[in-house]
Short mmCIF file of C-alpha atoms in Angstrom, two decimals:
data_model
loop_
_atom_site.label_atom_id
_atom_site.label_comp_id
_atom_site.label_asym_id
_atom_site.label_seq_id
_atom_site.Cartn_x
_atom_site.Cartn_y
_atom_site.Cartn_z
CA MET A 1 -22.99 34.40 -11.00
CA TYR A 2 -20.33 33.80 -8.27
CA ARG A 3 -16.63 35.33 -7.74
CA ASN A 4 -13.92 32.64 -8.27
CA ASP A 5 -12.62 33.36 -4.65
CA GLU A 6 -15.83 31.37 -3.35
CA ILE A 7 -14.75 28.49 -5.10
CA THR A 8 -11.57 28.52 -3.06
CA ARG A 9 -13.53 29.31 -0.08
CA ASN A 10 -16.27 26.79 -0.18
CA ILE A 11 -14.66 23.59 -1.71
CA ASP A 12 -13.99 21.05 1.41
CA TRP A 13 -10.75 21.26 1.72
CA MET A 14 -10.02 18.24 4.48
CA THR A 15 -11.47 15.91 0.93
CA VAL A 16 -8.78 17.77 -0.80
CA ILE A 17 -6.27 17.35 1.83
CA LEU A 18 -6.89 13.71 1.66
CA TYR A 19 -6.73 13.49 -2.21
CA MET A 20 -3.41 15.17 -1.97
CA ALA A 21 -2.03 12.62 0.64
CA CYS A 22 -3.00 9.82 -1.46
CA VAL A 23 -1.27 11.35 -4.49
CA MET A 24 2.08 12.26 -2.78
CA MET A 25 1.75 8.82 -0.57
CA GLY A 26 1.13 7.15 -4.50
CA TRP A 27 4.27 8.87 -5.96
CA LEU A 28 6.92 7.73 -3.22
CA ASN A 29 5.76 4.36 -3.52
CA VAL A 30 6.10 4.31 -7.21
CA PHE A 31 9.35 5.96 -7.07
CA ALA A 32 9.97 2.90 -4.45
CA ALA A 33 8.31 0.43 -6.72
CA VAL A 34 10.97 1.13 -9.87
CA TYR A 35 14.04 2.19 -7.70
CA SER A 36 17.18 0.76 -8.58
CA PRO A 37 20.18 1.94 -7.05
CA GLU A 38 22.14 0.99 -10.67
CA ASP A 39 19.61 2.48 -13.02
CA HIS A 40 17.24 4.46 -11.17
CA THR A 41 18.56 6.66 -8.23
CA SER A 42 16.33 10.23 -8.41
CA ILE A 43 12.71 10.45 -7.89
CA PHE A 44 12.64 13.17 -11.05
CA ASP A 45 13.83 10.95 -13.58
CA PHE A 46 12.12 11.44 -16.04
CA SER A 47 12.65 8.22 -17.94
CA ASN A 48 11.07 5.66 -15.06
CA ASN A 49 7.05 5.78 -13.88
CA ALA A 50 8.02 7.97 -10.91
CA GLY A 51 9.20 10.75 -13.19
CA LYS A 52 6.44 10.30 -15.73
CA GLN A 53 3.70 9.90 -12.24
CA LEU A 54 4.72 13.88 -11.97
CA MET A 55 4.09 14.66 -15.40
CA TRP A 56 0.86 13.32 -14.98
CA ILE A 57 0.42 14.70 -11.14
CA GLY A 58 1.46 18.00 -12.71
CA THR A 59 -1.47 17.58 -15.55
CA SER A 60 -3.70 16.68 -13.33
CA VAL A 61 -3.67 19.92 -11.22
CA ILE A 62 -3.90 21.92 -13.90
CA LEU A 63 -7.26 19.74 -14.75
CA ILE A 64 -8.28 20.81 -10.93
CA ILE A 65 -8.04 24.08 -11.73
CA CYS A 66 -10.44 24.17 -14.52
CA ILE A 67 -12.94 22.14 -13.10
CA LEU A 68 -13.15 24.37 -10.47
CA VAL A 69 -13.35 27.60 -12.76
CA ILE A 70 -15.96 25.94 -14.89
CA HIS A 71 -19.74 26.57 -13.78
CA HIS A 72 -21.48 24.00 -11.82
CA ARG A 73 -24.25 23.71 -14.41
CA PHE A 74 -22.17 22.46 -17.12
CA TYR A 75 -21.55 19.30 -15.74
CA ASP A 76 -25.37 18.59 -15.23
CA SER A 77 -26.51 20.30 -18.67
CA PHE A 78 -23.78 18.35 -20.92
CA ALA A 79 -23.90 15.54 -18.64
CA TYR A 80 -25.48 12.87 -21.69
CA ILE A 81 -22.78 14.59 -24.08
CA PHE A 82 -20.12 13.52 -22.27
CA TYR A 83 -21.88 10.17 -21.93
CA GLY A 84 -21.95 9.94 -25.72
CA ILE A 85 -18.79 11.29 -26.58
CA MET A 86 -17.46 8.34 -24.09
CA ILE A 87 -19.60 5.96 -26.38
CA LEU A 88 -17.75 6.51 -29.21
CA LEU A 89 -14.88 6.71 -28.00
CA LEU A 90 -15.43 3.43 -26.97
CA LEU A 91 -16.36 2.20 -29.90
CA LEU A 92 -13.20 3.78 -31.61
CA VAL A 93 -10.88 2.28 -29.17
CA LEU A 94 -12.12 -1.15 -30.33
CA VAL A 95 -10.97 -0.36 -34.45
CA ALA A 96 -8.32 1.60 -34.02
CA GLY A 97 -6.58 1.35 -30.30
CA THR A 98 -3.98 -0.21 -29.76
CA ASN A 99 -3.03 -3.74 -28.37
CA ILE A 100 -1.31 -3.73 -24.73
CA ASN A 101 -1.17 -6.45 -22.50
CA GLY A 102 -4.02 -8.41 -24.47
CA SER A 103 -6.45 -5.55 -24.08
CA ARG A 104 -7.14 -3.64 -27.22
CA SER A 105 -8.42 -0.18 -25.07
CA TRP A 106 -5.70 1.76 -25.84
CA PHE A 107 -5.20 5.01 -27.43
CA LYS A 108 -1.71 5.64 -27.97
CA PHE A 109 0.10 8.91 -28.53
CA GLY A 110 3.59 8.69 -29.07
CA ALA A 111 5.10 7.75 -25.46
CA VAL A 112 1.48 8.53 -24.00
CA SER A 113 -1.24 5.90 -23.39
CA ILE A 114 -4.39 6.92 -22.96
CA GLN A 115 -7.60 3.94 -21.83
CA PRO A 116 -11.03 5.48 -22.71
CA ALA A 117 -12.61 3.09 -20.10
CA GLU A 118 -11.31 5.10 -17.23
CA PHE A 119 -13.02 7.97 -18.42
CA ALA A 120 -16.14 6.07 -18.92
CA LYS A 121 -16.91 6.02 -15.61
CA VAL A 122 -17.08 9.73 -15.01
CA ALA A 123 -19.39 10.04 -18.12
CA THR A 124 -21.82 7.44 -16.60
CA SER A 125 -21.85 8.93 -13.31
CA LEU A 126 -23.00 12.40 -14.66
CA ALA A 127 -25.50 9.99 -17.28
CA LEU A 128 -27.18 8.19 -14.21
CA ALA A 129 -27.24 11.51 -11.47
CA ARG A 130 -28.97 13.65 -15.02
CA PHE A 131 -31.20 10.90 -15.37
CA LEU A 132 -32.27 10.08 -11.63
CA ASP A 133 -32.88 13.95 -11.43
CA ALA A 134 -35.39 14.27 -13.70
CA PRO A 135 -38.95 14.49 -12.90
CA GLY A 136 -41.10 11.30 -11.76
CA ILE A 137 -37.72 8.67 -12.47
CA ASN A 138 -38.48 6.04 -9.46
CA LEU A 139 -36.59 2.90 -8.92
CA THR A 140 -39.15 0.65 -8.49
CA LYS A 141 -40.56 1.26 -12.04
CA ARG A 142 -39.40 -1.66 -14.43
CA LYS A 143 -39.18 1.34 -17.31
CA ASP A 144 -37.14 3.35 -15.24
CA LEU A 145 -34.83 0.27 -14.11
CA MET A 146 -34.58 -0.62 -18.02
CA TYR A 147 -33.33 2.76 -19.00
CA ILE A 148 -30.72 2.81 -15.91
CA ALA A 149 -29.48 -1.14 -16.87
CA GLY A 150 -28.89 0.51 -20.38
CA ILE A 151 -27.26 3.10 -19.23
CA ILE A 152 -24.96 1.54 -17.05
CA GLY A 153 -24.67 -2.12 -19.21
CA LEU A 154 -23.79 -0.06 -22.60
CA PRO A 155 -20.25 1.31 -21.78
CA ALA A 156 -19.54 -2.20 -19.79
CA MET A 157 -20.33 -4.29 -22.99
CA LEU A 158 -18.21 -1.99 -25.13
CA ILE A 159 -15.42 -1.92 -22.39
CA ILE A 160 -15.54 -6.17 -22.11
CA ALA A 161 -15.59 -6.27 -25.66
CA SER A 162 -12.34 -4.74 -25.66
CA ASN A 163 -11.08 -7.21 -22.87
CA GLU A 164 -10.95 -5.34 -20.09
CA THR A 165 -12.23 -7.57 -17.79
CA GLY A 166 -11.48 -5.36 -14.50
CA SER A 167 -12.94 -1.93 -15.68
CA THR A 168 -15.87 -3.81 -16.47
CA LEU A 169 -16.95 -5.06 -12.86
CA VAL A 170 -16.11 -1.50 -11.87
CA PHE A 171 -19.84 -0.56 -12.72
CA ALA A 172 -20.95 -2.97 -10.69
CA SER A 173 -20.62 -0.19 -7.72
CA PHE A 174 -23.33 1.77 -8.84
CA VAL A 175 -25.80 -0.61 -7.26
CA ILE A 176 -24.29 0.94 -4.47
CA MET A 177 -25.48 4.48 -5.10
CA LEU A 178 -29.04 2.73 -6.97
CA TYR A 179 -29.58 1.07 -3.61
CA ARG A 180 -29.53 4.19 -1.47
CA GLU A 181 -32.09 6.00 -4.26
CA GLY A 182 -34.66 3.33 -3.52
CA LEU A 183 -33.51 0.14 -5.58
CA PRO A 184 -35.59 -2.48 -4.12
CA GLY A 185 -33.55 -4.59 -1.92
CA PHE A 186 -34.05 -7.72 -3.52
CA ILE A 187 -32.41 -6.77 -7.14
CA PRO A 188 -29.03 -6.73 -5.11
CA ALA A 189 -29.13 -9.34 -2.79
CA ILE A 190 -30.11 -11.73 -6.22
CA GLY A 191 -27.03 -10.40 -7.39
CA ILE A 192 -24.59 -11.19 -4.07
CA ALA A 193 -26.49 -14.69 -3.84
CA ALA A 194 -25.50 -15.40 -7.34
CA ALA A 195 -22.29 -14.55 -6.83
CA ALA A 196 -22.41 -16.79 -3.62
CA LEU A 197 -23.56 -19.76 -5.05
CA LEU A 198 -20.97 -19.89 -8.13
CA ILE A 199 -18.02 -19.56 -5.26
CA LEU A 200 -20.11 -22.97 -3.13
CA SER A 201 -20.65 -24.89 -6.44
CA LEU A 202 -16.68 -24.60 -7.11
CA ILE A 203 -16.19 -25.54 -3.29
CA VAL A 204 -18.76 -27.79 -2.27
CA PRO A 205 -20.37 -30.83 -4.28
CA LYS A 206 -23.30 -29.89 -6.07
CA LEU A 207 -25.73 -32.51 -4.37
CA TYR A 208 -24.90 -30.76 -0.98
CA ILE A 209 -25.87 -27.54 -2.20
CA PHE A 210 -29.12 -29.23 -3.67
CA LEU A 211 -30.06 -30.38 -0.71
CA ALA A 212 -29.63 -27.26 1.40
CA ILE A 213 -31.73 -24.86 -1.70
CA ALA A 214 -34.45 -27.91 -0.94
CA VAL A 215 -34.29 -27.73 2.20
CA LEU A 216 -34.25 -23.70 3.15
CA ALA A 217 -37.36 -23.60 0.39
CA LEU A 218 -39.01 -25.73 3.40
CA ILE A 219 -38.45 -23.78 5.72
CA VAL A 220 -39.69 -20.51 4.29
CA ILE A 221 -43.20 -22.22 3.24
CA TRP A 222 -43.17 -23.36 6.85
CA MET A 223 -42.72 -19.91 8.43
CA LEU A 224 -45.36 -18.56 5.99
CA PRO A 225 -48.42 -17.38 7.75
CA ARG A 226 -51.30 -19.66 7.46
CA TYR A 227 -53.29 -17.04 5.34
CA ASN A 228 -50.02 -16.56 2.97
CA ARG A 229 -49.63 -20.70 2.21
CA THR A 230 -51.20 -20.30 -0.91
CA PRO A 231 -50.41 -22.66 -3.83
CA THR A 232 -49.08 -19.53 -5.79
CA ASN A 233 -46.89 -18.40 -3.35
CA ILE A 234 -45.64 -22.11 -2.38
CA LEU A 235 -45.20 -22.43 -6.67
CA SER A 236 -43.08 -19.01 -6.41
CA ILE A 237 -40.66 -20.59 -4.18
CA SER A 238 -40.47 -23.54 -5.72
CA LEU A 239 -39.45 -22.19 -8.65
CA ILE A 240 -37.16 -19.84 -7.09
CA GLY A 241 -35.56 -22.70 -5.56
CA LEU A 242 -35.19 -24.59 -9.06
CA ILE A 243 -33.55 -21.25 -10.45
CA MET A 244 -31.27 -21.24 -8.01
CA MET A 245 -30.78 -25.08 -8.65
CA GLY A 246 -30.60 -24.08 -12.49
CA VAL A 247 -27.42 -21.60 -11.23
CA VAL A 248 -25.62 -24.27 -9.85
CA THR A 249 -25.82 -26.46 -12.79
CA GLY A 250 -24.76 -24.07 -15.26
CA VAL A 251 -21.46 -23.17 -13.11
CA ASP A 252 -19.29 -25.71 -14.80
CA PHE A 253 -20.21 -24.27 -18.29
CA PHE A 254 -20.14 -20.87 -16.99
CA VAL A 255 -16.40 -21.30 -16.01
CA ASN A 256 -15.60 -23.95 -18.39
CA ASP A 257 -16.64 -22.68 -21.65
CA VAL A 258 -17.77 -19.16 -21.15
CA LEU A 259 -14.52 -17.65 -19.61
CA GLN A 260 -11.34 -17.29 -20.71
CA LYS A 261 -7.94 -19.25 -19.59
CA HIS A 262 -6.95 -16.47 -17.53
CA GLN A 263 -10.09 -15.93 -16.08
CA ARG A 264 -10.75 -19.22 -14.86
CA ASN A 265 -7.00 -19.67 -13.18
CA ARG A 266 -8.11 -16.51 -11.50
CA ILE A 267 -11.26 -18.40 -10.00
CA LYS A 268 -8.75 -21.19 -9.37
CA VAL A 269 -6.57 -19.41 -7.76
CA LEU A 270 -8.93 -17.72 -5.35
CA ILE A 271 -10.29 -20.60 -4.21
CA ASP A 272 -7.19 -22.29 -3.30
CA PRO A 273 -4.05 -20.62 -3.57
CA ASN A 274 -1.75 -23.03 -3.67
CA ILE A 275 -2.84 -24.88 -6.20
CA ASP A 276 0.01 -23.57 -8.62
CA PRO A 277 2.47 -21.29 -6.73
CA LEU A 278 5.04 -21.37 -9.18
CA GLY A 279 2.45 -20.71 -11.92
CA VAL A 280 -0.76 -19.60 -12.36
CA GLY A 281 -0.60 -18.92 -8.31
CA TRP A 282 2.36 -16.58 -8.79
CA ASN A 283 1.26 -12.81 -8.76
CA VAL A 284 -1.10 -13.66 -5.34
CA THR A 285 1.90 -15.91 -3.83
CA GLN A 286 4.38 -13.22 -3.66
CA ALA A 287 2.27 -10.54 -3.27
CA LYS A 288 1.34 -12.04 0.07
CA ILE A 289 4.82 -12.70 1.33
CA ALA A 290 5.98 -9.20 0.64
CA ILE A 291 3.06 -7.74 1.87
CA GLY A 292 3.80 -10.42 4.89
CA SER A 293 7.65 -9.52 5.25
CA GLY A 294 7.00 -6.16 5.68
CA ARG A 295 5.45 -7.29 9.50
CA LEU A 296 4.63 -4.12 11.80
CA HIS A 297 6.86 -1.27 10.63
CA GLY A 298 8.35 -2.80 7.33
CA LYS A 299 11.90 -2.99 5.76
CA GLY A 300 12.18 0.60 5.41
CA PHE A 301 11.52 3.52 2.23
CA LEU A 302 13.62 2.19 -0.47
CA GLU A 303 14.58 -1.26 1.33
CA GLY A 304 11.50 -3.59 0.11
CA THR A 305 13.87 -6.77 -1.38
CA GLN A 306 10.79 -8.18 -3.83
CA THR A 307 10.19 -5.02 -4.96
CA LYS A 308 13.68 -4.72 -5.45
CA PHE A 309 14.19 -8.17 -7.29
CA ASP A 310 10.50 -7.99 -9.36
CA PHE A 311 9.12 -10.93 -7.68
CA VAL A 312 5.45 -9.51 -7.99
CA PRO A 313 4.47 -8.43 -11.54
CA GLU A 314 2.84 -4.83 -12.24
CA GLN A 315 4.73 -3.87 -9.14
CA SER A 316 3.63 -0.17 -9.79
CA THR A 317 0.69 -0.39 -11.08
CA ASP A 318 -2.11 -3.22 -10.10
CA PHE A 319 0.41 -4.24 -7.40
CA ILE A 320 1.42 -1.23 -5.86
CA PHE A 321 0.04 -2.04 -2.29
CA CYS A 322 2.60 -5.03 -1.85
CA THR A 323 5.23 -2.15 -1.99
CA ILE A 324 3.17 -0.28 0.77
CA GLY A 325 2.97 -3.92 2.63
CA GLU A 326 6.71 -4.38 2.41
CA GLU A 327 8.23 -0.91 3.14
CA HIS A 328 5.78 -0.04 5.59
CA GLY A 329 4.64 -2.54 7.07
CA PHE A 330 1.11 -3.34 9.17
CA VAL A 331 1.23 0.46 10.51
CA GLY A 332 2.15 2.09 6.86
CA SER A 333 -1.23 -0.30 5.50
CA ALA A 334 -3.61 0.34 8.05
CA ILE A 335 -2.17 4.33 7.53
CA VAL A 336 -3.41 4.21 4.10
CA VAL A 337 -6.20 2.08 4.52
CA ALA A 338 -7.50 4.44 7.32
CA ILE A 339 -7.16 7.31 4.65
CA PHE A 340 -9.13 5.65 2.32
CA ILE A 341 -12.16 4.52 4.79
CA GLY A 342 -11.75 8.34 5.53
CA LEU A 343 -12.14 10.00 2.24
CA LEU A 344 -15.31 7.50 1.43
CA CYS A 345 -16.79 8.47 4.70
CA ARG A 346 -16.43 12.50 3.88
CA LEU A 347 -17.58 11.68 0.57
CA ILE A 348 -20.86 9.91 1.99
CA PHE A 349 -21.14 12.53 4.30
CA LEU A 350 -20.82 15.61 1.28
CA ALA A 351 -23.31 13.78 -0.74
CA GLU A 352 -25.62 13.35 1.64
CA ARG A 353 -26.00 17.05 2.50
CA GLN A 354 -26.51 17.84 -1.14
CA ARG A 355 -29.27 20.28 -1.78
CA SER A 356 -29.80 19.06 -5.44
CA LYS A 357 -30.50 15.51 -6.03
CA PHE A 358 -28.03 15.39 -9.06
CA SER A 359 -24.94 16.05 -6.84
CA ARG A 360 -26.01 13.58 -4.24
CA VAL A 361 -26.42 10.70 -6.86
CA TYR A 362 -23.39 11.82 -8.44
CA GLY A 363 -21.92 12.05 -5.06
CA TYR A 364 -22.61 8.49 -4.63
CA CYS A 365 -21.20 6.98 -7.79
CA VAL A 366 -17.77 8.98 -6.70
CA ALA A 367 -17.62 7.01 -3.15
CA GLY A 368 -19.07 3.82 -5.07
CA ILE A 369 -16.41 3.65 -7.91
CA ILE A 370 -13.63 4.35 -5.19
CA PHE A 371 -14.78 1.90 -2.87
CA PHE A 372 -15.71 -0.55 -4.97
CA HIS A 373 -11.34 -0.44 -6.62
CA VAL A 374 -9.90 0.03 -2.80
CA MET A 375 -11.61 -2.86 -1.96
CA VAL A 376 -10.85 -4.93 -4.90
CA ASN A 377 -7.00 -3.80 -5.60
CA ILE A 378 -6.18 -4.49 -1.85
CA GLY A 379 -8.12 -7.60 -1.52
CA MET A 380 -6.79 -9.51 -4.80
CA THR A 381 -2.58 -8.35 -2.95
CA ILE A 382 -4.16 -10.00 0.25
CA GLY A 383 -5.62 -13.45 -1.93
CA ILE A 384 -9.49 -12.68 -0.18
CA MET A 385 -10.32 -11.31 -4.21
CA PRO A 386 -9.45 -12.33 -7.47
CA VAL A 387 -6.66 -10.90 -9.87
CA ILE A 388 -8.74 -8.44 -11.85
CA GLY A 389 -6.28 -5.54 -12.43
CA ILE A 390 -7.63 -2.79 -11.66
CA PRO A 391 -5.78 0.35 -9.67
CA LEU A 392 -5.19 1.64 -6.00
CA PRO A 393 -7.11 5.06 -6.71
CA PHE A 394 -4.31 7.98 -6.75
CA PHE A 395 -1.35 5.20 -5.74
CA SER A 396 -0.78 3.30 -8.52
CA TYR A 397 0.67 4.66 -11.81
CA GLY A 398 -0.72 5.86 -14.82
CA GLY A 399 -2.17 8.84 -15.93
CA SER A 400 -5.59 7.61 -17.35
CA SER A 401 -6.13 6.33 -13.81
CA LEU A 402 -5.20 9.30 -12.24
CA TRP A 403 -6.86 11.92 -14.44
CA SER A 404 -9.79 9.90 -14.54
CA PHE A 405 -9.98 9.68 -10.23
CA THR A 406 -9.15 13.12 -10.22
CA ILE A 407 -11.81 14.45 -12.37
CA LEU A 408 -14.42 12.31 -10.99
CA LEU A 409 -13.72 13.48 -7.33
CA PHE A 410 -13.25 17.31 -7.97
CA ILE A 411 -16.32 17.34 -10.34
CA PHE A 412 -17.84 16.51 -7.43
CA LEU A 413 -16.05 19.03 -4.81
CA LYS A 414 -17.17 21.53 -7.21
CA LEU A 415 -20.73 21.11 -7.02
CA ASP A 416 -20.80 20.91 -3.58
CA SER A 417 -18.70 24.02 -3.49
CA ARG A 418 -21.53 25.60 -5.27
CA ARG A 419 -24.16 23.92 -2.59
CA THR A 420 -22.14 25.65 0.37
CA SER A 421 -22.28 28.99 -1.34
CA MET A 422 -26.40 28.80 -2.04
CA PHE A 423 -26.78 27.80 1.43
CA ALA A 424 -24.82 30.76 2.83
CA ARG A 425 -26.97 32.92 0.92
CA GLY A 426 -30.08 31.36 1.89
#
């Protein structure tokens, strides 16, 4: 057994301080995003998003206390149960959920809306940590890879069925953890190559890509040692080249017949931001104008004109970084990015010092998820990532987002605090 004072003594306070900085800066910027001299003048006005966010922050404190008080073995022992409950909720939301902005992924309780997809990341992280912690698991075995693909793929498919593409793509962040735990490097390399081919196929004429693949295959064959230049190896390399050509050929079908119209538009805007600045490119165009107008030091707190006149949609949620850039400029934006980099570096450091594989795997899941959210969210506001609608951790308005990231982070801090206690006892 252990005393409760050990929890506060051994918890990593540097991470807690970074968390608090993100949450408080997020709250101030949510207020700036909804501020109006005529309608909303108080940050404590519970009729606007800033006031509501304060309530979510308060309830997050209660969640933190509960997480830290519960015994650390609880998260390991009940990992699969959490996962099973989350799968049931994802199934239930498809039937009984409320449709918000074209996505049936919300449970609505009066004025409060909860999105199970946000919490699915926590449950999946725990389930993966529990599975990989089992004896004999090896990421080079096909059977184990299939189990892992099932753990990740099942909630991802249910989320995409509710038309939440952005939340589904976040599950790709688990590749970071899997690579750390021994996933063969060629698997993520294939994914990166497929994404690169997709983008190139939309920019470069396909004939040029075919020629480049053929030349590359010939170079690889020529560079093989003579004793490895067997008919089998030559056939394998040629087959890979043909598969790559097949992927390029199928891009048009994928983009035009598989993707929905708004998804096609987002890819087109990513490739050519000026394709339709008053239509499909409006969000990205206005976001870049807002961030650029902040220049070095910004226009000042509550002085953002792009923000005040609602030029950027979803200003307090998905595009909260626009408010940061406009009102606090390059300096403020750099500080926010530096805080996230510091948080991610700290999480990796904590994960590496864990004495149990369960804690290490879970820690890398936390770092991977936060990294993916930050990279994509900030990237889409400056036009280097497609607009897929995922929040900026701890900054964007929303109870489900804040709760899920708080739970995700503090479960790991609980596991880490127990590690340091065990180490101290030697």
